[in-house]
mmCIF file of C-alpha atoms in Angstrom:
data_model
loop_
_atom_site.group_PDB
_atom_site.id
_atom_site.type_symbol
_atom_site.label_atom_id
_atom_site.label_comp_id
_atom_site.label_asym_id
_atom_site.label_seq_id
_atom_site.Cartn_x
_atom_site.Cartn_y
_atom_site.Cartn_z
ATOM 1 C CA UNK U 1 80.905 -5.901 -38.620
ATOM 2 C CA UNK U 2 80.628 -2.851 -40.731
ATOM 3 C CA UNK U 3 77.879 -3.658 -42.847
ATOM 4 C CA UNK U 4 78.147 -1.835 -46.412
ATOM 5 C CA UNK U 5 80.070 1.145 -46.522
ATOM 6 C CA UNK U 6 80.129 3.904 -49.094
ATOM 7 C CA UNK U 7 82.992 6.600 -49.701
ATOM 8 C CA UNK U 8 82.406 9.453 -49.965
ATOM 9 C CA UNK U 9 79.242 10.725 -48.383
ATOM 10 C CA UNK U 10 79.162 13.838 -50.420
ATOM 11 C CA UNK U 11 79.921 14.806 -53.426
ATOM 12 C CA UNK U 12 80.130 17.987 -55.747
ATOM 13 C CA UNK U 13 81.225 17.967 -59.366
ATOM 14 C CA UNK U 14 81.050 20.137 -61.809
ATOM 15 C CA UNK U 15 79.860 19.720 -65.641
ATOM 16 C CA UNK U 16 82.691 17.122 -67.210
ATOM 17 C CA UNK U 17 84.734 16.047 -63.809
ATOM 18 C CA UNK U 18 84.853 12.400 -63.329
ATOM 19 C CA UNK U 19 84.891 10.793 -59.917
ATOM 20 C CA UNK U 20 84.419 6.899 -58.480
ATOM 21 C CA UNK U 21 82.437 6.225 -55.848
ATOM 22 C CA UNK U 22 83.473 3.018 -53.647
ATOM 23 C CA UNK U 23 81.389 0.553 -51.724
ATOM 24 C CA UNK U 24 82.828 -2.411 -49.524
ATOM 25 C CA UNK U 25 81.197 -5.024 -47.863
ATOM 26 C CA UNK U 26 81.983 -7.331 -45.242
ATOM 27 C CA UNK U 27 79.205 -10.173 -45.317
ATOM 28 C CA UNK U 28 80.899 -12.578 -47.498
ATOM 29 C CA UNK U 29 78.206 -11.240 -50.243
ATOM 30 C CA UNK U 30 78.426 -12.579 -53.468
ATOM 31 C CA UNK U 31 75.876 -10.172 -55.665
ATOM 32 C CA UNK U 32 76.400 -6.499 -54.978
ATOM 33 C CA UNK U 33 74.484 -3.477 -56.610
ATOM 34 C CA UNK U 34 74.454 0.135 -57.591
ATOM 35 C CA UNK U 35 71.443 2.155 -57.417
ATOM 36 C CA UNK U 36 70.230 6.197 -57.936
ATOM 37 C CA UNK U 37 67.533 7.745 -55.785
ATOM 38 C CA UNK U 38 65.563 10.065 -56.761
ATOM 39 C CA UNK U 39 62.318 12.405 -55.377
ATOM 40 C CA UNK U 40 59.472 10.088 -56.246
ATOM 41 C CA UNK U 41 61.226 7.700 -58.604
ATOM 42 C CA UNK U 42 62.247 4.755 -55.660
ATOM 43 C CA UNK U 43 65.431 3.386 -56.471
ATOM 44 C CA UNK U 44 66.497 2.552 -59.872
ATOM 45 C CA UNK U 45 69.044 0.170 -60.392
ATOM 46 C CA UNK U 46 72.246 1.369 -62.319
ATOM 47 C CA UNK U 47 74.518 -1.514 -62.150
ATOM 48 C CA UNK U 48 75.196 -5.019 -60.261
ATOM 49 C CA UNK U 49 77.625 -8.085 -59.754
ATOM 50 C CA UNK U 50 76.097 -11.392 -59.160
ATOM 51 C CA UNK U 51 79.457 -12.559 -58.265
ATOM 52 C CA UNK U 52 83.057 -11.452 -58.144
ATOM 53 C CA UNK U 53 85.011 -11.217 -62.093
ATOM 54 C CA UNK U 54 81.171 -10.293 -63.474
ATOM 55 C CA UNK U 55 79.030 -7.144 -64.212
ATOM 56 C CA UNK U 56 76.057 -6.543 -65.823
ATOM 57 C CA UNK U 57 73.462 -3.534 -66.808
ATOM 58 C CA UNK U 58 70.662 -2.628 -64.967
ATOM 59 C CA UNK U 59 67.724 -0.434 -65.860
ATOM 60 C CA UNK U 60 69.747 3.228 -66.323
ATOM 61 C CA UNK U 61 73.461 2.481 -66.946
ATOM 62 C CA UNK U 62 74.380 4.851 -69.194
ATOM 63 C CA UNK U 63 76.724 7.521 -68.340
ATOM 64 C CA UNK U 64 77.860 4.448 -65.696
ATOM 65 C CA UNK U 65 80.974 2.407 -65.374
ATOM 66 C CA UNK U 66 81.736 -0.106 -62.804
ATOM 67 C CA UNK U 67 84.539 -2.427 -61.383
ATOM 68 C CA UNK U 68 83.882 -5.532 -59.069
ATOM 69 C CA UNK U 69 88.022 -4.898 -57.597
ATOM 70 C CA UNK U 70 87.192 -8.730 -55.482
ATOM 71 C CA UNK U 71 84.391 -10.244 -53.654
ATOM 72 C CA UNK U 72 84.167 -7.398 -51.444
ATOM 73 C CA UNK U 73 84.569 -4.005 -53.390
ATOM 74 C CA UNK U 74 82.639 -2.904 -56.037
ATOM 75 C CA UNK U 75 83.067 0.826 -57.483
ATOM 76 C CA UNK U 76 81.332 2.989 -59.915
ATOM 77 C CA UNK U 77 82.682 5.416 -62.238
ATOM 78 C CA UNK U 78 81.281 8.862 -63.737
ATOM 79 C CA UNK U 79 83.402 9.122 -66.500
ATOM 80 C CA UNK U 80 81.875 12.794 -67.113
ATOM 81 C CA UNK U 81 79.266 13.951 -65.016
ATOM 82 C CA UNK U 82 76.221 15.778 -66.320
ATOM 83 C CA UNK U 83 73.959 17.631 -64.002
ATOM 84 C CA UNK U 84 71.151 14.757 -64.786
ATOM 85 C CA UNK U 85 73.287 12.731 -62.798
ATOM 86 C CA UNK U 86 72.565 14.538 -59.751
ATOM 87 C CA UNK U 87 71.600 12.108 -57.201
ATOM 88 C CA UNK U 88 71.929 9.635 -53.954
ATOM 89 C CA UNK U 89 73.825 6.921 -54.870
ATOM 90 C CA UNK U 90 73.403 3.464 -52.962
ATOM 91 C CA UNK U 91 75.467 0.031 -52.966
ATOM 92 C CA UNK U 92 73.687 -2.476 -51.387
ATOM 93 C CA UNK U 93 74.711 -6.036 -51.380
ATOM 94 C CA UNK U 94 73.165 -9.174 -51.199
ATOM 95 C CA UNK U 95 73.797 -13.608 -50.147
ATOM 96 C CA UNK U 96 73.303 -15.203 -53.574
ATOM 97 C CA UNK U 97 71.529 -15.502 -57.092
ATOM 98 C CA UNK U 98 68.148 -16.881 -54.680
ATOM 99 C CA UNK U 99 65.847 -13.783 -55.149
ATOM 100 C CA UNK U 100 64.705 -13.996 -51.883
ATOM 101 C CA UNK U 101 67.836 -13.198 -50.320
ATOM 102 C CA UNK U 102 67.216 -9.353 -48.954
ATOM 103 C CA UNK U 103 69.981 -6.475 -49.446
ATOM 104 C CA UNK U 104 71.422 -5.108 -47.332
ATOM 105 C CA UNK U 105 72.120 -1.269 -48.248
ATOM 106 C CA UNK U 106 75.134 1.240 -47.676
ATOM 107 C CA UNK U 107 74.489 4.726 -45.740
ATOM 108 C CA UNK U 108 74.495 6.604 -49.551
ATOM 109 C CA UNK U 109 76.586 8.802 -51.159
ATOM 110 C CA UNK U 110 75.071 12.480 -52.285
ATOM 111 C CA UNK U 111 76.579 14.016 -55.601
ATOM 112 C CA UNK U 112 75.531 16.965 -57.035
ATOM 113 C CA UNK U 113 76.818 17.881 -60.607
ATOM 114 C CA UNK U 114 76.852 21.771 -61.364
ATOM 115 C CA UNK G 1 59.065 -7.745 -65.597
ATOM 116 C CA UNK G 2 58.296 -6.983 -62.406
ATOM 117 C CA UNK G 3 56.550 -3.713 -60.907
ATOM 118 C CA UNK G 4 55.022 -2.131 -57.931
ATOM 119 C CA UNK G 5 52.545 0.510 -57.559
ATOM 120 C CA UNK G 6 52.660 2.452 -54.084
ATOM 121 C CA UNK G 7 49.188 4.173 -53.182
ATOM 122 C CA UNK G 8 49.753 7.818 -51.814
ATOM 123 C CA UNK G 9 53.500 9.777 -52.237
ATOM 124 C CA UNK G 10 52.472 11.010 -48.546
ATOM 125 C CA UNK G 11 50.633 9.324 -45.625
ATOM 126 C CA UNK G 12 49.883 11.459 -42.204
ATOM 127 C CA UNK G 13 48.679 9.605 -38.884
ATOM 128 C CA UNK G 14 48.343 10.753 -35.181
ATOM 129 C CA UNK G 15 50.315 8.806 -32.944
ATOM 130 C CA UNK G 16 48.593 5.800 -31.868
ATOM 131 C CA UNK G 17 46.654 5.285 -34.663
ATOM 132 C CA UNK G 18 46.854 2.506 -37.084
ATOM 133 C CA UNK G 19 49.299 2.667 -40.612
ATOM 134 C CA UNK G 20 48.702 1.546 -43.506
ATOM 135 C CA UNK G 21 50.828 1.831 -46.230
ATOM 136 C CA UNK G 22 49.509 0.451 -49.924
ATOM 137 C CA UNK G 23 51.504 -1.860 -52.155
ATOM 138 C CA UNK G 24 50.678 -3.585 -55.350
ATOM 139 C CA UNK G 25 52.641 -5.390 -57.480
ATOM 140 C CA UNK G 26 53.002 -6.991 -60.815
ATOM 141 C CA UNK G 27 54.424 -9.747 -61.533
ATOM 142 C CA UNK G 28 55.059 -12.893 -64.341
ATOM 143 C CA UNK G 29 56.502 -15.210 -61.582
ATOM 144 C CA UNK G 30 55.583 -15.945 -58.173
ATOM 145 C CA UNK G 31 56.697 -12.680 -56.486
ATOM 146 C CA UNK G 32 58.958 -12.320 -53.783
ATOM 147 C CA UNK G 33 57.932 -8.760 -51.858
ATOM 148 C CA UNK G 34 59.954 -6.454 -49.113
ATOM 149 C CA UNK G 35 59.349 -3.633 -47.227
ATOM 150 C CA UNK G 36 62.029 -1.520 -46.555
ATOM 151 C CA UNK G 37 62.202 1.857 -44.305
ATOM 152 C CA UNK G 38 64.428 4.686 -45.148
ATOM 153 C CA UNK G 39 65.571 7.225 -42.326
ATOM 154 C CA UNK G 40 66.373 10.585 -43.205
ATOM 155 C CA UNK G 41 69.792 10.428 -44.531
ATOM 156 C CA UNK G 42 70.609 6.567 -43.818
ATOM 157 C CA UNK G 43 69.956 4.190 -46.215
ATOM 158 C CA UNK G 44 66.973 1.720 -46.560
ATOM 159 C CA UNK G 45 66.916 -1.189 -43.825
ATOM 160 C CA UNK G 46 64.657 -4.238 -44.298
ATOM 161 C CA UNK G 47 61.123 -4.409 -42.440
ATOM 162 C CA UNK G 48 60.208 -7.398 -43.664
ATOM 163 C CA UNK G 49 60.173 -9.819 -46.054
ATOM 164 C CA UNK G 50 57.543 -12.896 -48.594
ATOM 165 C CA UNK G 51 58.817 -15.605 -49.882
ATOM 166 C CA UNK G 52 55.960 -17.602 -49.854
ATOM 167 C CA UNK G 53 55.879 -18.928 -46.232
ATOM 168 C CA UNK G 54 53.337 -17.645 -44.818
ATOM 169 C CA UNK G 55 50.651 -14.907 -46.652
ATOM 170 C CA UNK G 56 51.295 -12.795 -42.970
ATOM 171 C CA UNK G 57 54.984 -11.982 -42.406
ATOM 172 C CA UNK G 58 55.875 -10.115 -39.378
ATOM 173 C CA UNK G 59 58.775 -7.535 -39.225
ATOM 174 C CA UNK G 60 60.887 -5.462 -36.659
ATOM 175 C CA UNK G 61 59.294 -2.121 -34.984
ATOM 176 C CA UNK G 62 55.692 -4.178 -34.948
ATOM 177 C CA UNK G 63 54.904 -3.687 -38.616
ATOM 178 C CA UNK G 64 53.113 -6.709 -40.021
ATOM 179 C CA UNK G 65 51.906 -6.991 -43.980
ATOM 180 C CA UNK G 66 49.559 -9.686 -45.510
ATOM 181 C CA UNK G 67 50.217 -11.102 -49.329
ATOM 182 C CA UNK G 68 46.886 -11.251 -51.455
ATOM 183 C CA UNK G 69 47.466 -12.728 -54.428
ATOM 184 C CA UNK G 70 43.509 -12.653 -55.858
ATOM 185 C CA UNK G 71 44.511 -8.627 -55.112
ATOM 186 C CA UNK G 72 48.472 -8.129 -56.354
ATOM 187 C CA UNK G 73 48.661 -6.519 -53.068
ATOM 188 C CA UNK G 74 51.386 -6.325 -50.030
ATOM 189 C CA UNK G 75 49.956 -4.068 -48.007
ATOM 190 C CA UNK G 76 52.128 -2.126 -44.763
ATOM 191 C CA UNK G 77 50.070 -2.150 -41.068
ATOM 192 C CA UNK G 78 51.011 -1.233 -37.568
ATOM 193 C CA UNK G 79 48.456 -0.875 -35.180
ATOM 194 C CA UNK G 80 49.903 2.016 -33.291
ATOM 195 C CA UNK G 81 51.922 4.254 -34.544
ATOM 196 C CA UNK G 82 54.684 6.091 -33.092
ATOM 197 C CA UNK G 83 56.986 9.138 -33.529
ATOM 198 C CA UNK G 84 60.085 7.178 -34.439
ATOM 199 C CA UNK G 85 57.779 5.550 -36.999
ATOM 200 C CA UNK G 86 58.317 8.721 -39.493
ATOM 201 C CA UNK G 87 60.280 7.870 -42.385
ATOM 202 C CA UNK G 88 59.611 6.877 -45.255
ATOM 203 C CA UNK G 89 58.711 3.170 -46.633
ATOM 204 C CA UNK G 90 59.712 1.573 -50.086
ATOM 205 C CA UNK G 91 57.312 -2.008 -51.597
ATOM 206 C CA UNK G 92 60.031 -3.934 -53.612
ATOM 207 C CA UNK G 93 59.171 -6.795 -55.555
ATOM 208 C CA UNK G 94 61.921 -9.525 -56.806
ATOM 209 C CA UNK G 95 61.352 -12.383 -59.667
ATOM 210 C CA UNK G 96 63.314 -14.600 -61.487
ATOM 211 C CA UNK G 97 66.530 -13.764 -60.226
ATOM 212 C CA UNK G 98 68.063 -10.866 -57.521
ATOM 213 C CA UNK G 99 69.097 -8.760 -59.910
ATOM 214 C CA UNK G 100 65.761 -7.429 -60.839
ATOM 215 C CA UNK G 101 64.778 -6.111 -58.108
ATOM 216 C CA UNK G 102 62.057 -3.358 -58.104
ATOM 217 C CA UNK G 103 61.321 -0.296 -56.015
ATOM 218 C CA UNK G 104 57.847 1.459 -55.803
ATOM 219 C CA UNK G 105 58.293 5.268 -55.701
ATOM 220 C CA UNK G 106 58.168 5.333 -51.700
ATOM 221 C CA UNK G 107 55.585 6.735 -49.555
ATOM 222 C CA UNK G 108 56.652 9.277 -46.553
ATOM 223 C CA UNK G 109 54.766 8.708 -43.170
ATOM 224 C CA UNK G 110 54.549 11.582 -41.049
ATOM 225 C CA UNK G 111 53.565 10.871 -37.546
ATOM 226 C CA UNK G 112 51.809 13.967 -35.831
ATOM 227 C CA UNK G 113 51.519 14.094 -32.061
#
């Protein structure tokens, strides 16, 4: 039982380059997330599914595209990275639409855009 | 909306002395609260967890916090800390639905021997 996993676990782009960063999970999750990290901001979220064929916007999505692929992939895109987007991305997932179901978080992926 | 306020960006103990870590949050609806704990370069595993239980909720690694509503506060202890304790800790608060869940900014806890 993997967990979350994230691909890859570094990243650098420069000024324009697009990438997609993937995230899998195997707990039969329904709702899965996207989130940015940075230095004394906590984690801010950038995108989520609250269930498989669905997305929605979260509190910084632009500059953002994502894909939930099925109920256990979910991928976001940098169409054309900018060196604001230079950052530690997490996917976390999470049990259902009950807020008090926890998430459970991927290891992180580290871009830097030059 | 939700929100959470983390006292101190930076908290330094000696090893066996008690942690606390600050937390207060804001919130329309009754508030569901976390900690979570974030090693360097691993992401953020959950300490522990209100959802209106109990006001004292006991996690993993002996952290304990306490809910307060009359104070909006969640507040981190431990009793004694130790070395593998340093890391650093994020308050999240959750209302309405999952998807807005909130992070406080985090506060690193350095553990000196």
């Amino acid at each position: 039982n993997a967990g979350v996993t994230q691909t890859p676990k570094f990243q650098v782009l420069k000024t324009g380059q697009s990438m997609t960063l993937q995230c899998a999970q195997d707990m039969n999750h329904n709702s899965m997330y996207w989130y940015r990290q940075d230095p004394g901001m906590g984690l801010r979220l950038i995108y989520y599914s609250a269930s498989e064929g669905t997305t929605d916007k979260g509190e910084v999505p632009n500059g953002y595209n994502v894909s939930r692929l099925n109920k256990r992939e979910f991928s976001l895109r940098l169409e054309s990275a900018a060196p604001s987007q230079t950052s530690v991305y997490f996917c976390a997932s999470s049990g259902g639409g009950d807020y008090s179901y926890e998430q459970y978080f991927g290891p992180g992926t580290r871009l830097t855009v030059t | 909306a939700q929100s959470v306020t983390q006292l101190g960006s930076h908290v330094s103990v000696s090893e066996g002395a008690l942690v606390l870590l600050r937390c207060n949050y804001s919130s329309s609806v009754p508030p569901y609260l976390f900690w979570y704990v974030q090693y360097p370069n691993q992401g953020l595993q959950l300490l522990l967890k209100y959802t209106s239980a109990a006001t004292l909720v006991k996690g993993i690694n002996g952290f304990e916090a306490e809910f307060k509503k009359s104070e909006t506060s969640f507040h981190l202890t431990k009793p004694s800390a130790h070395m593998s304790d340093a890391a650093e800790y994020f308050c999240a608060v959750s209302g309405g639905n999952n998807n807005d869940m909130r992070f406080g900014a985090g506060t690193r806890l350095t553990v000196k021997p």
